[in-house]
Amino acid sequence: MGAPLRKSHRLLHRAPSAGLPAELRAHLSPARELLDSPSGQEELFASGLPALDRLLAGGLPRGMLVELRGRQGSGRFSLVLALLAAATARGEAAALIDLGGQLDPERATACGADLSRLLWVHPHTTREALAAAEIALAGALPLVVLELGLPPIPGGRGAEAAWLRLARAARGHRGALLVSAPYRASGTAAAEVLAARPLQGEWHGAGPAPRLLRGLALAVEREKSRRHPQPETVELVLRAAGWEAMAADPATAERRRRPLSLAGRVTTPFPRPSPPSAGKRREPPAHFSRLLASPLSSARGPAGAARP
């Protein structure tokens, strides 16, 4: 029984193309080789951040998948906002596939983004996000950013075959594709992998008074690159837009600290009920009193049977 089992094991692990005719196998290539095939002169999409462009040897390579990873508080999404602002400010159209719901339109506008040139898609799962990014690339948008949000990612990392298909779509449509993730997600489909980590924050104010965060210093390291294999690290400083006005006008600072819904309406938390005073009986709400005063027969059917 041992020999037949070993033979079937070898057949199961044999390459799928092994049973094809030789003349057909000569025209087949694995997906990874297709991604690495040369395509002539390299085209770059400038990020608008000189240090990041220097790390990427001129900008985001068109037709390749670039992954930016970083944990919460690393400045990863601030880099995404800066990239979208620089692209839309110079007249380029861009798409943000926002799986994590990270975008605040007011903050994006304050950073200089032109929302009329930004396609904002809010999928629910990784599978939907990958499909939306592929459609955006097929629409010939120059820049597509896929933001996976914070862990746990809805739908998980996604299948590697789906990431390879997305990278192939970027290559076919010559679009700049950036995947922003809290950890490595795209696997071998990524041509460039950048890692962001925070260094220190810049604060305005001193003493016991509340201070305002005016900027964040972070380091971005090139962990993987098919164009430049040597690792390299650059440091950037991202400053919050309009922090000087917030410091000068306390009312503006207070208004910006309020949470805003997507519709732009101010939302406030429900007030916490105050504890009853000692020795004082707490009265029930008025609607609860009316419910107690209603006759019991109104909630029952004939012969005293309870209604379903």
One Martini backbone bead per residue (centre of mass of N, CA, C, O) as a GRO file, in nm:
protein
  308
    1MET     BB    1   0.052   0.066  -0.011
    2GLY     BB    2   0.294   0.269  -0.024
    3ALA     BB    3   0.344   0.312  -0.330
    4PRO     BB    4   0.064   0.427  -0.425
    5LEU     BB    5   0.069   0.671  -0.232
    6ARG     BB    6   0.326   0.805  -0.345
    7LYS     BB    7   0.219   0.838  -0.634
    8SER     BB    8  -0.031   1.017  -0.567
    9HIS     BB    9   0.131   1.244  -0.432
   10ARG     BB   10   0.289   1.325  -0.691
   11LEU     BB   11   0.039   1.395  -0.864
   12LEU     BB   12  -0.077   1.624  -0.683
   13HIS     BB   13   0.218   1.795  -0.695
   14ARG     BB   14   0.195   1.848  -0.979
   15ALA     BB   15   0.193   2.034  -1.234
   16PRO     BB   16  -0.074   2.141  -1.423
   17SER     BB   17   0.106   2.142  -1.707
   18ALA     BB   18   0.207   1.840  -1.740
   19GLY     BB   19  -0.055   1.736  -1.925
   20LEU     BB   20   0.035   1.908  -2.152
   21PRO     BB   21   0.137   2.001  -2.432
   22ALA     BB   22   0.436   2.119  -2.538
   23GLU     BB   23   0.333   2.360  -2.724
   24LEU     BB   24   0.162   2.485  -2.484
   25ARG     BB   25   0.376   2.512  -2.252
   26ALA     BB   26   0.556   2.731  -2.404
   27HIS     BB   27   0.308   2.965  -2.350
   28LEU     BB   28   0.354   2.944  -2.043
   29SER     BB   29   0.316   3.141  -1.733
   30PRO     BB   30   0.364   3.252  -1.445
   31ALA     BB   31   0.247   3.514  -1.263
   32ARG     BB   32   0.523   3.618  -1.154
   33GLU     BB   33   0.657   3.646  -1.440
   34LEU     BB   34   0.456   3.856  -1.548
   35LEU     BB   35   0.529   4.080  -1.335
   36ASP     BB   36   0.855   4.071  -1.423
   37SER     BB   37   0.818   4.173  -1.691
   38PRO     BB   38   0.911   4.368  -1.932
   39SER     BB   39   0.787   4.731  -2.034
   40GLY     BB   40   1.008   4.931  -2.063
   41GLN     BB   41   0.954   5.233  -1.974
   42GLU     BB   42   0.948   5.405  -1.685
   43GLU     BB   43   0.674   5.509  -1.480
   44LEU     BB   44   0.588   5.797  -1.280
   45PHE     BB   45   0.435   5.897  -0.958
   46ALA     BB   46   0.419   6.171  -0.793
   47SER     BB   47   0.372   6.241  -0.443
   48GLY     BB   48   0.492   6.540  -0.325
   49LEU     BB   49   0.726   6.396  -0.156
   50PRO     BB   50   1.056   6.413  -0.159
   51ALA     BB   51   1.138   6.177   0.029
   52LEU     BB   52   0.953   5.961  -0.103
   53ASP     BB   53   1.063   5.991  -0.391
   54ARG     BB   54   1.351   5.907  -0.317
   55LEU     BB   55   1.276   5.622  -0.216
   56LEU     BB   56   1.119   5.567  -0.513
   57ALA     BB   57   1.285   5.688  -0.749
   58GLY     BB   58   1.047   5.940  -0.815
   59GLY     BB   59   0.802   5.735  -0.746
   60LEU     BB   60   0.531   5.580  -0.835
   61PRO     BB   61   0.496   5.297  -1.005
   62ARG     BB   62   0.362   5.225  -1.291
   63GLY     BB   63   0.218   4.903  -1.279
   64MET     BB   64   0.243   4.881  -0.960
   65LEU     BB   65   0.261   4.741  -0.637
   66VAL     BB   66   0.229   4.934  -0.339
   67GLU     BB   67   0.324   4.885   0.002
   68LEU     BB   68   0.187   5.024   0.309
   69ARG     BB   69   0.299   4.986   0.637
   70GLY     BB   70   0.120   5.032   0.961
   71ARG     BB   71   0.041   5.113   1.252
   72GLN     BB   72  -0.113   5.263   1.486
   73GLY     BB   73   0.031   5.589   1.475
   74SER     BB   74   0.246   5.598   1.214
   75GLY     BB   75   0.125   5.782   0.960
   76ARG     BB   76  -0.006   5.637   0.716
   77PHE     BB   77  -0.269   5.808   0.650
   78SER     BB   78  -0.121   6.077   0.622
   79LEU     BB   79   0.025   5.991   0.365
   80VAL     BB   80  -0.226   5.943   0.199
   81LEU     BB   81  -0.336   6.232   0.216
   82ALA     BB   82  -0.089   6.370   0.089
   83LEU     BB   83  -0.110   6.222  -0.181
   84LEU     BB   84  -0.401   6.308  -0.258
   85ALA     BB   85  -0.352   6.614  -0.242
   86ALA     BB   86  -0.125   6.632  -0.457
   87ALA     BB   87  -0.284   6.505  -0.694
   88THR     BB   88  -0.547   6.692  -0.695
   89ALA     BB   89  -0.401   6.974  -0.703
   90ARG     BB   90  -0.274   6.899  -1.007
   91GLY     BB   91  -0.542   6.747  -1.158
   92GLU     BB   92  -0.576   6.468  -1.054
   93ALA     BB   93  -0.716   6.160  -1.044
   94ALA     BB   94  -0.872   5.969  -0.770
   95ALA     BB   95  -0.877   5.669  -0.559
   96LEU     BB   96  -1.060   5.557  -0.258
   97ILE     BB   97  -1.039   5.251  -0.087
   98ASP     BB   98  -1.235   5.246   0.217
   99LEU     BB   99  -1.248   4.997   0.440
  100GLY     BB  100  -1.197   5.158   0.731
  101GLY     BB  101  -1.313   5.453   0.742
  102GLN     BB  102  -1.083   5.708   0.751
  103LEU     BB  103  -1.224   5.934   0.610
  104ASP     BB  104  -1.220   6.296   0.638
  105PRO     BB  105  -1.332   6.550   0.456
  106GLU     BB  106  -1.232   6.792   0.625
  107ARG     BB  107  -0.939   6.699   0.649
  108ALA     BB  108  -0.878   6.674   0.346
  109THR     BB  109  -0.930   6.972   0.280
  110ALA     BB  110  -0.713   7.085   0.479
  111CYS     BB  111  -0.477   6.928   0.311
  112GLY     BB  112  -0.570   6.994  -0.014
  113ALA     BB  113  -0.803   6.838  -0.121
  114ASP     BB  114  -0.992   6.750  -0.415
  115LEU     BB  115  -1.306   6.614  -0.405
  116SER     BB  116  -1.385   6.636  -0.717
  117ARG     BB  117  -1.120   6.421  -0.775
  118LEU     BB  118  -1.257   6.206  -0.574
  119LEU     BB  119  -1.294   5.860  -0.532
  120TRP     BB  120  -1.524   5.722  -0.293
  121VAL     BB  121  -1.492   5.401  -0.141
  122HIS     BB  122  -1.711   5.176   0.073
  123PRO     BB  123  -1.646   4.887   0.169
  124HIS     BB  124  -1.684   4.564   0.362
  125THR     BB  125  -1.463   4.390   0.215
  126THR     BB  126  -1.188   4.265   0.068
  127ARG     BB  127  -1.323   4.168  -0.188
  128GLU     BB  128  -1.459   4.439  -0.258
  129ALA     BB  129  -1.198   4.608  -0.263
  130LEU     BB  130  -1.056   4.460  -0.495
  131ALA     BB  131  -1.277   4.507  -0.706
  132ALA     BB  132  -1.276   4.820  -0.692
  133ALA     BB  133  -0.978   4.859  -0.773
  134GLU     BB  134  -1.003   4.724  -1.051
  135ILE     BB  135  -1.215   4.919  -1.164
  136ALA     BB  136  -1.048   5.180  -1.129
  137LEU     BB  137  -0.820   5.091  -1.319
  138ALA     BB  138  -1.010   5.046  -1.570
  139GLY     BB  139  -1.085   5.372  -1.555
  140ALA     BB  140  -0.802   5.530  -1.574
  141LEU     BB  141  -0.683   5.596  -1.307
  142PRO     BB  142  -0.384   5.719  -1.192
  143LEU     BB  143  -0.493   5.678  -0.882
  144VAL     BB  144  -0.484   5.402  -0.639
  145VAL     BB  145  -0.625   5.355  -0.310
  146LEU     BB  146  -0.586   5.094  -0.061
  147GLU     BB  147  -0.765   5.093   0.243
  148LEU     BB  148  -0.763   4.866   0.531
  149GLY     BB  149  -0.700   4.981   0.801
  150LEU     BB  150  -0.778   4.818   1.094
  151PRO     BB  151  -0.755   4.586   1.313
  152PRO     BB  152  -0.967   4.388   1.193
  153ILE     BB  153  -1.000   4.276   0.878
  154PRO     BB  154  -1.251   4.259   0.664
  155GLY     BB  155  -1.185   3.934   0.536
  156GLY     BB  156  -0.896   3.972   0.556
  157ARG     BB  157  -0.630   3.950   0.333
  158GLY     BB  158  -0.666   3.753   0.118
  159ALA     BB  159  -0.593   3.622  -0.171
  160GLU     BB  160  -0.316   3.592  -0.364
  161ALA     BB  161  -0.458   3.578  -0.641
  162ALA     BB  162  -0.600   3.857  -0.609
  163TRP     BB  163  -0.341   4.027  -0.591
  164LEU     BB  164  -0.222   3.940  -0.864
  165ARG     BB  165  -0.459   4.050  -1.028
  166LEU     BB  166  -0.427   4.346  -0.940
  167ALA     BB  167  -0.137   4.383  -1.042
  168ARG     BB  168  -0.211   4.316  -1.337
  169ALA     BB  169  -0.407   4.556  -1.373
  170ALA     BB  170  -0.198   4.779  -1.325
  171ARG     BB  171  -0.020   4.693  -1.565
  172GLY     BB  172  -0.236   4.712  -1.796
  173HIS     BB  173  -0.328   5.033  -1.706
  174ARG     BB  174  -0.100   5.214  -1.584
  175GLY     BB  175  -0.128   5.233  -1.266
  176ALA     BB  176  -0.126   5.371  -0.952
  177LEU     BB  177  -0.062   5.149  -0.665
  178LEU     BB  178  -0.185   5.170  -0.324
  179VAL     BB  179  -0.127   4.982  -0.023
  180SER     BB  180  -0.288   5.019   0.294
  181ALA     BB  181  -0.153   4.857   0.591
  182PRO     BB  182  -0.099   4.711   0.908
  183TYR     BB  183  -0.003   4.466   0.729
  184ARG     BB  184   0.087   4.220   0.548
  185ALA     BB  185  -0.116   4.135   0.238
  186SER     BB  186  -0.003   4.098  -0.079
  187GLY     BB  187   0.263   3.967  -0.087
  188THR     BB  188   0.411   3.891  -0.400
  189ALA     BB  189   0.265   4.139  -0.556
  190ALA     BB  190   0.472   4.327  -0.443
  191ALA     BB  191   0.721   4.553  -0.553
  192GLU     BB  192   0.671   4.741  -0.301
  193VAL     BB  193   0.789   4.798   0.046
  194LEU     BB  194   0.661   4.992   0.313
  195ALA     BB  195   0.763   5.128   0.639
  196ALA     BB  196   0.592   5.272   0.914
  197ARG     BB  197   0.719   5.490   1.185
  198PRO     BB  198   0.726   5.644   1.473
  199LEU     BB  199   0.898   5.902   1.655
  200GLN     BB  200   0.756   6.204   1.697
  201GLY     BB  201   0.589   6.468   1.841
  202GLU     BB  202   0.435   6.787   1.780
  203TRP     BB  203   0.384   7.050   2.015
  204HIS     BB  204   0.147   7.292   2.137
  205GLY     BB  205   0.260   7.397   2.421
  206ALA     BB  206   0.249   7.433   2.788
  207GLY     BB  207   0.195   7.273   3.057
  208PRO     BB  208  -0.135   7.220   3.184
  209ALA     BB  209  -0.232   7.292   2.927
  210PRO     BB  210  -0.366   7.224   2.647
  211ARG     BB  211  -0.245   7.048   2.372
  212LEU     BB  212  -0.130   7.056   2.029
  213LEU     BB  213  -0.110   6.873   1.743
  214ARG     BB  214   0.122   6.969   1.469
  215GLY     BB  215   0.298   6.694   1.444
  216LEU     BB  216   0.488   6.422   1.264
  217ALA     BB  217   0.747   6.199   1.308
  218LEU     BB  218   0.876   5.979   1.051
  219ALA     BB  219   0.957   5.652   0.929
  220VAL     BB  220   1.066   5.522   0.605
  221GLU     BB  221   1.095   5.191   0.480
  222ARG     BB  222   1.266   4.988   0.247
  223GLU     BB  223   1.205   4.644   0.225
  224LYS     BB  224   1.105   4.628  -0.085
  225SER     BB  225   1.259   4.581  -0.425
  226ARG     BB  226   1.281   4.537  -0.775
  227ARG     BB  227   1.471   4.796  -0.836
  228HIS     BB  228   1.584   4.836  -0.515
  229PRO     BB  229   1.718   4.616  -0.291
  230GLN     BB  230   1.816   4.826  -0.107
  231PRO     BB  231   1.788   4.946   0.190
  232GLU     BB  232   1.587   5.234   0.311
  233THR     BB  233   1.574   5.554   0.498
  234VAL     BB  234   1.329   5.799   0.586
  235GLU     BB  235   1.240   6.131   0.697
  236LEU     BB  236   0.934   6.276   0.822
  237VAL     BB  237   0.717   6.576   0.834
  238LEU     BB  238   0.387   6.610   0.960
  239ARG     BB  239   0.154   6.873   0.940
  240ALA     BB  240  -0.108   7.024   1.056
  241ALA     BB  241  -0.374   7.178   0.932
  242GLY     BB  242  -0.430   7.480   1.098
  243TRP     BB  243  -0.289   7.506   1.389
  244GLU     BB  244  -0.257   7.811   1.426
  245ALA     BB  245  -0.563   7.883   1.436
  246MET     BB  246  -0.628   7.701   1.678
  247ALA     BB  247  -0.441   7.849   1.881
  248ALA     BB  248  -0.578   8.140   1.847
  249ASP     BB  249  -0.872   7.985   1.839
  250PRO     BB  250  -1.060   7.820   2.064
  251ALA     BB  251  -1.325   7.775   1.904
  252THR     BB  252  -1.194   7.620   1.670
  253ALA     BB  253  -1.077   7.392   1.839
  254GLU     BB  254  -1.348   7.292   1.952
  255ARG     BB  255  -1.483   7.231   1.678
  256ARG     BB  256  -1.261   7.022   1.580
  257ARG     BB  257  -1.311   6.817   1.828
  258ARG     BB  258  -1.561   6.739   1.705
  259PRO     BB  259  -1.760   6.510   1.591
  260LEU     BB  260  -1.814   6.387   1.253
  261SER     BB  261  -2.014   6.310   1.021
  262LEU     BB  262  -2.065   6.240   0.688
  263ALA     BB  263  -2.293   6.480   0.678
  264GLY     BB  264  -2.177   6.716   0.890
  265ARG     BB  265  -2.293   6.650   1.161
  266VAL     BB  266  -2.325   6.704   1.486
  267THR     BB  267  -2.214   6.479   1.737
  268THR     BB  268  -2.344   6.363   2.049
  269PRO     BB  269  -2.347   6.227   2.333
  270PHE     BB  270  -2.513   6.076   2.563
  271PRO     BB  271  -2.641   6.152   2.848
  272ARG     BB  272  -2.568   6.098   3.169
  273PRO     BB  273  -2.725   5.981   3.427
  274SER     BB  274  -2.816   6.088   3.723
  275PRO     BB  275  -2.799   6.023   4.036
  276PRO     BB  276  -2.980   5.968   4.293
  277SER     BB  277  -3.086   6.096   4.566
  278ALA     BB  278  -3.086   6.083   4.890
  279GLY     BB  279  -3.415   5.984   4.983
  280LYS     BB  280  -3.511   5.975   4.676
  281ARG     BB  281  -3.757   5.903   4.464
  282ARG     BB  282  -3.767   5.748   4.155
  283GLU     BB  283  -3.923   5.830   3.875
  284PRO     BB  284  -4.081   5.728   3.619
  285PRO     BB  285  -4.145   5.751   3.317
  286ALA     BB  286  -4.421   5.855   3.143
  287HIS     BB  287  -4.449   5.611   2.943
  288PHE     BB  288  -4.437   5.398   3.174
  289SER     BB  289  -4.693   5.495   3.325
  290ARG     BB  290  -4.894   5.448   3.091
  291LEU     BB  291  -4.843   5.142   3.070
  292LEU     BB  292  -4.941   5.073   3.361
  293ALA     BB  293  -5.239   5.211   3.319
  294SER     BB  294  -5.306   5.007   3.126
  295PRO     BB  295  -5.499   4.762   3.035
  296LEU     BB  296  -5.454   4.420   3.022
  297SER     BB  297  -5.671   4.350   2.793
  298SER     BB  298  -5.521   4.499   2.549
  299ALA     BB  299  -5.292   4.247   2.543
  300ARG     BB  300  -5.545   4.062   2.490
  301GLY     BB  301  -5.750   3.831   2.403
  302PRO     BB  302  -5.968   3.611   2.398
  303ALA     BB  303  -5.999   3.446   2.698
  304GLY     BB  304  -5.703   3.560   2.793
  305ALA     BB  305  -5.529   3.536   2.548
  306ALA     BB  306  -5.233   3.577   2.422
  307ARG     BB  307  -5.078   3.747   2.197
  308PRO     BB  308  -4.840   3.691   1.942
   0.00000   0.00000   0.00000
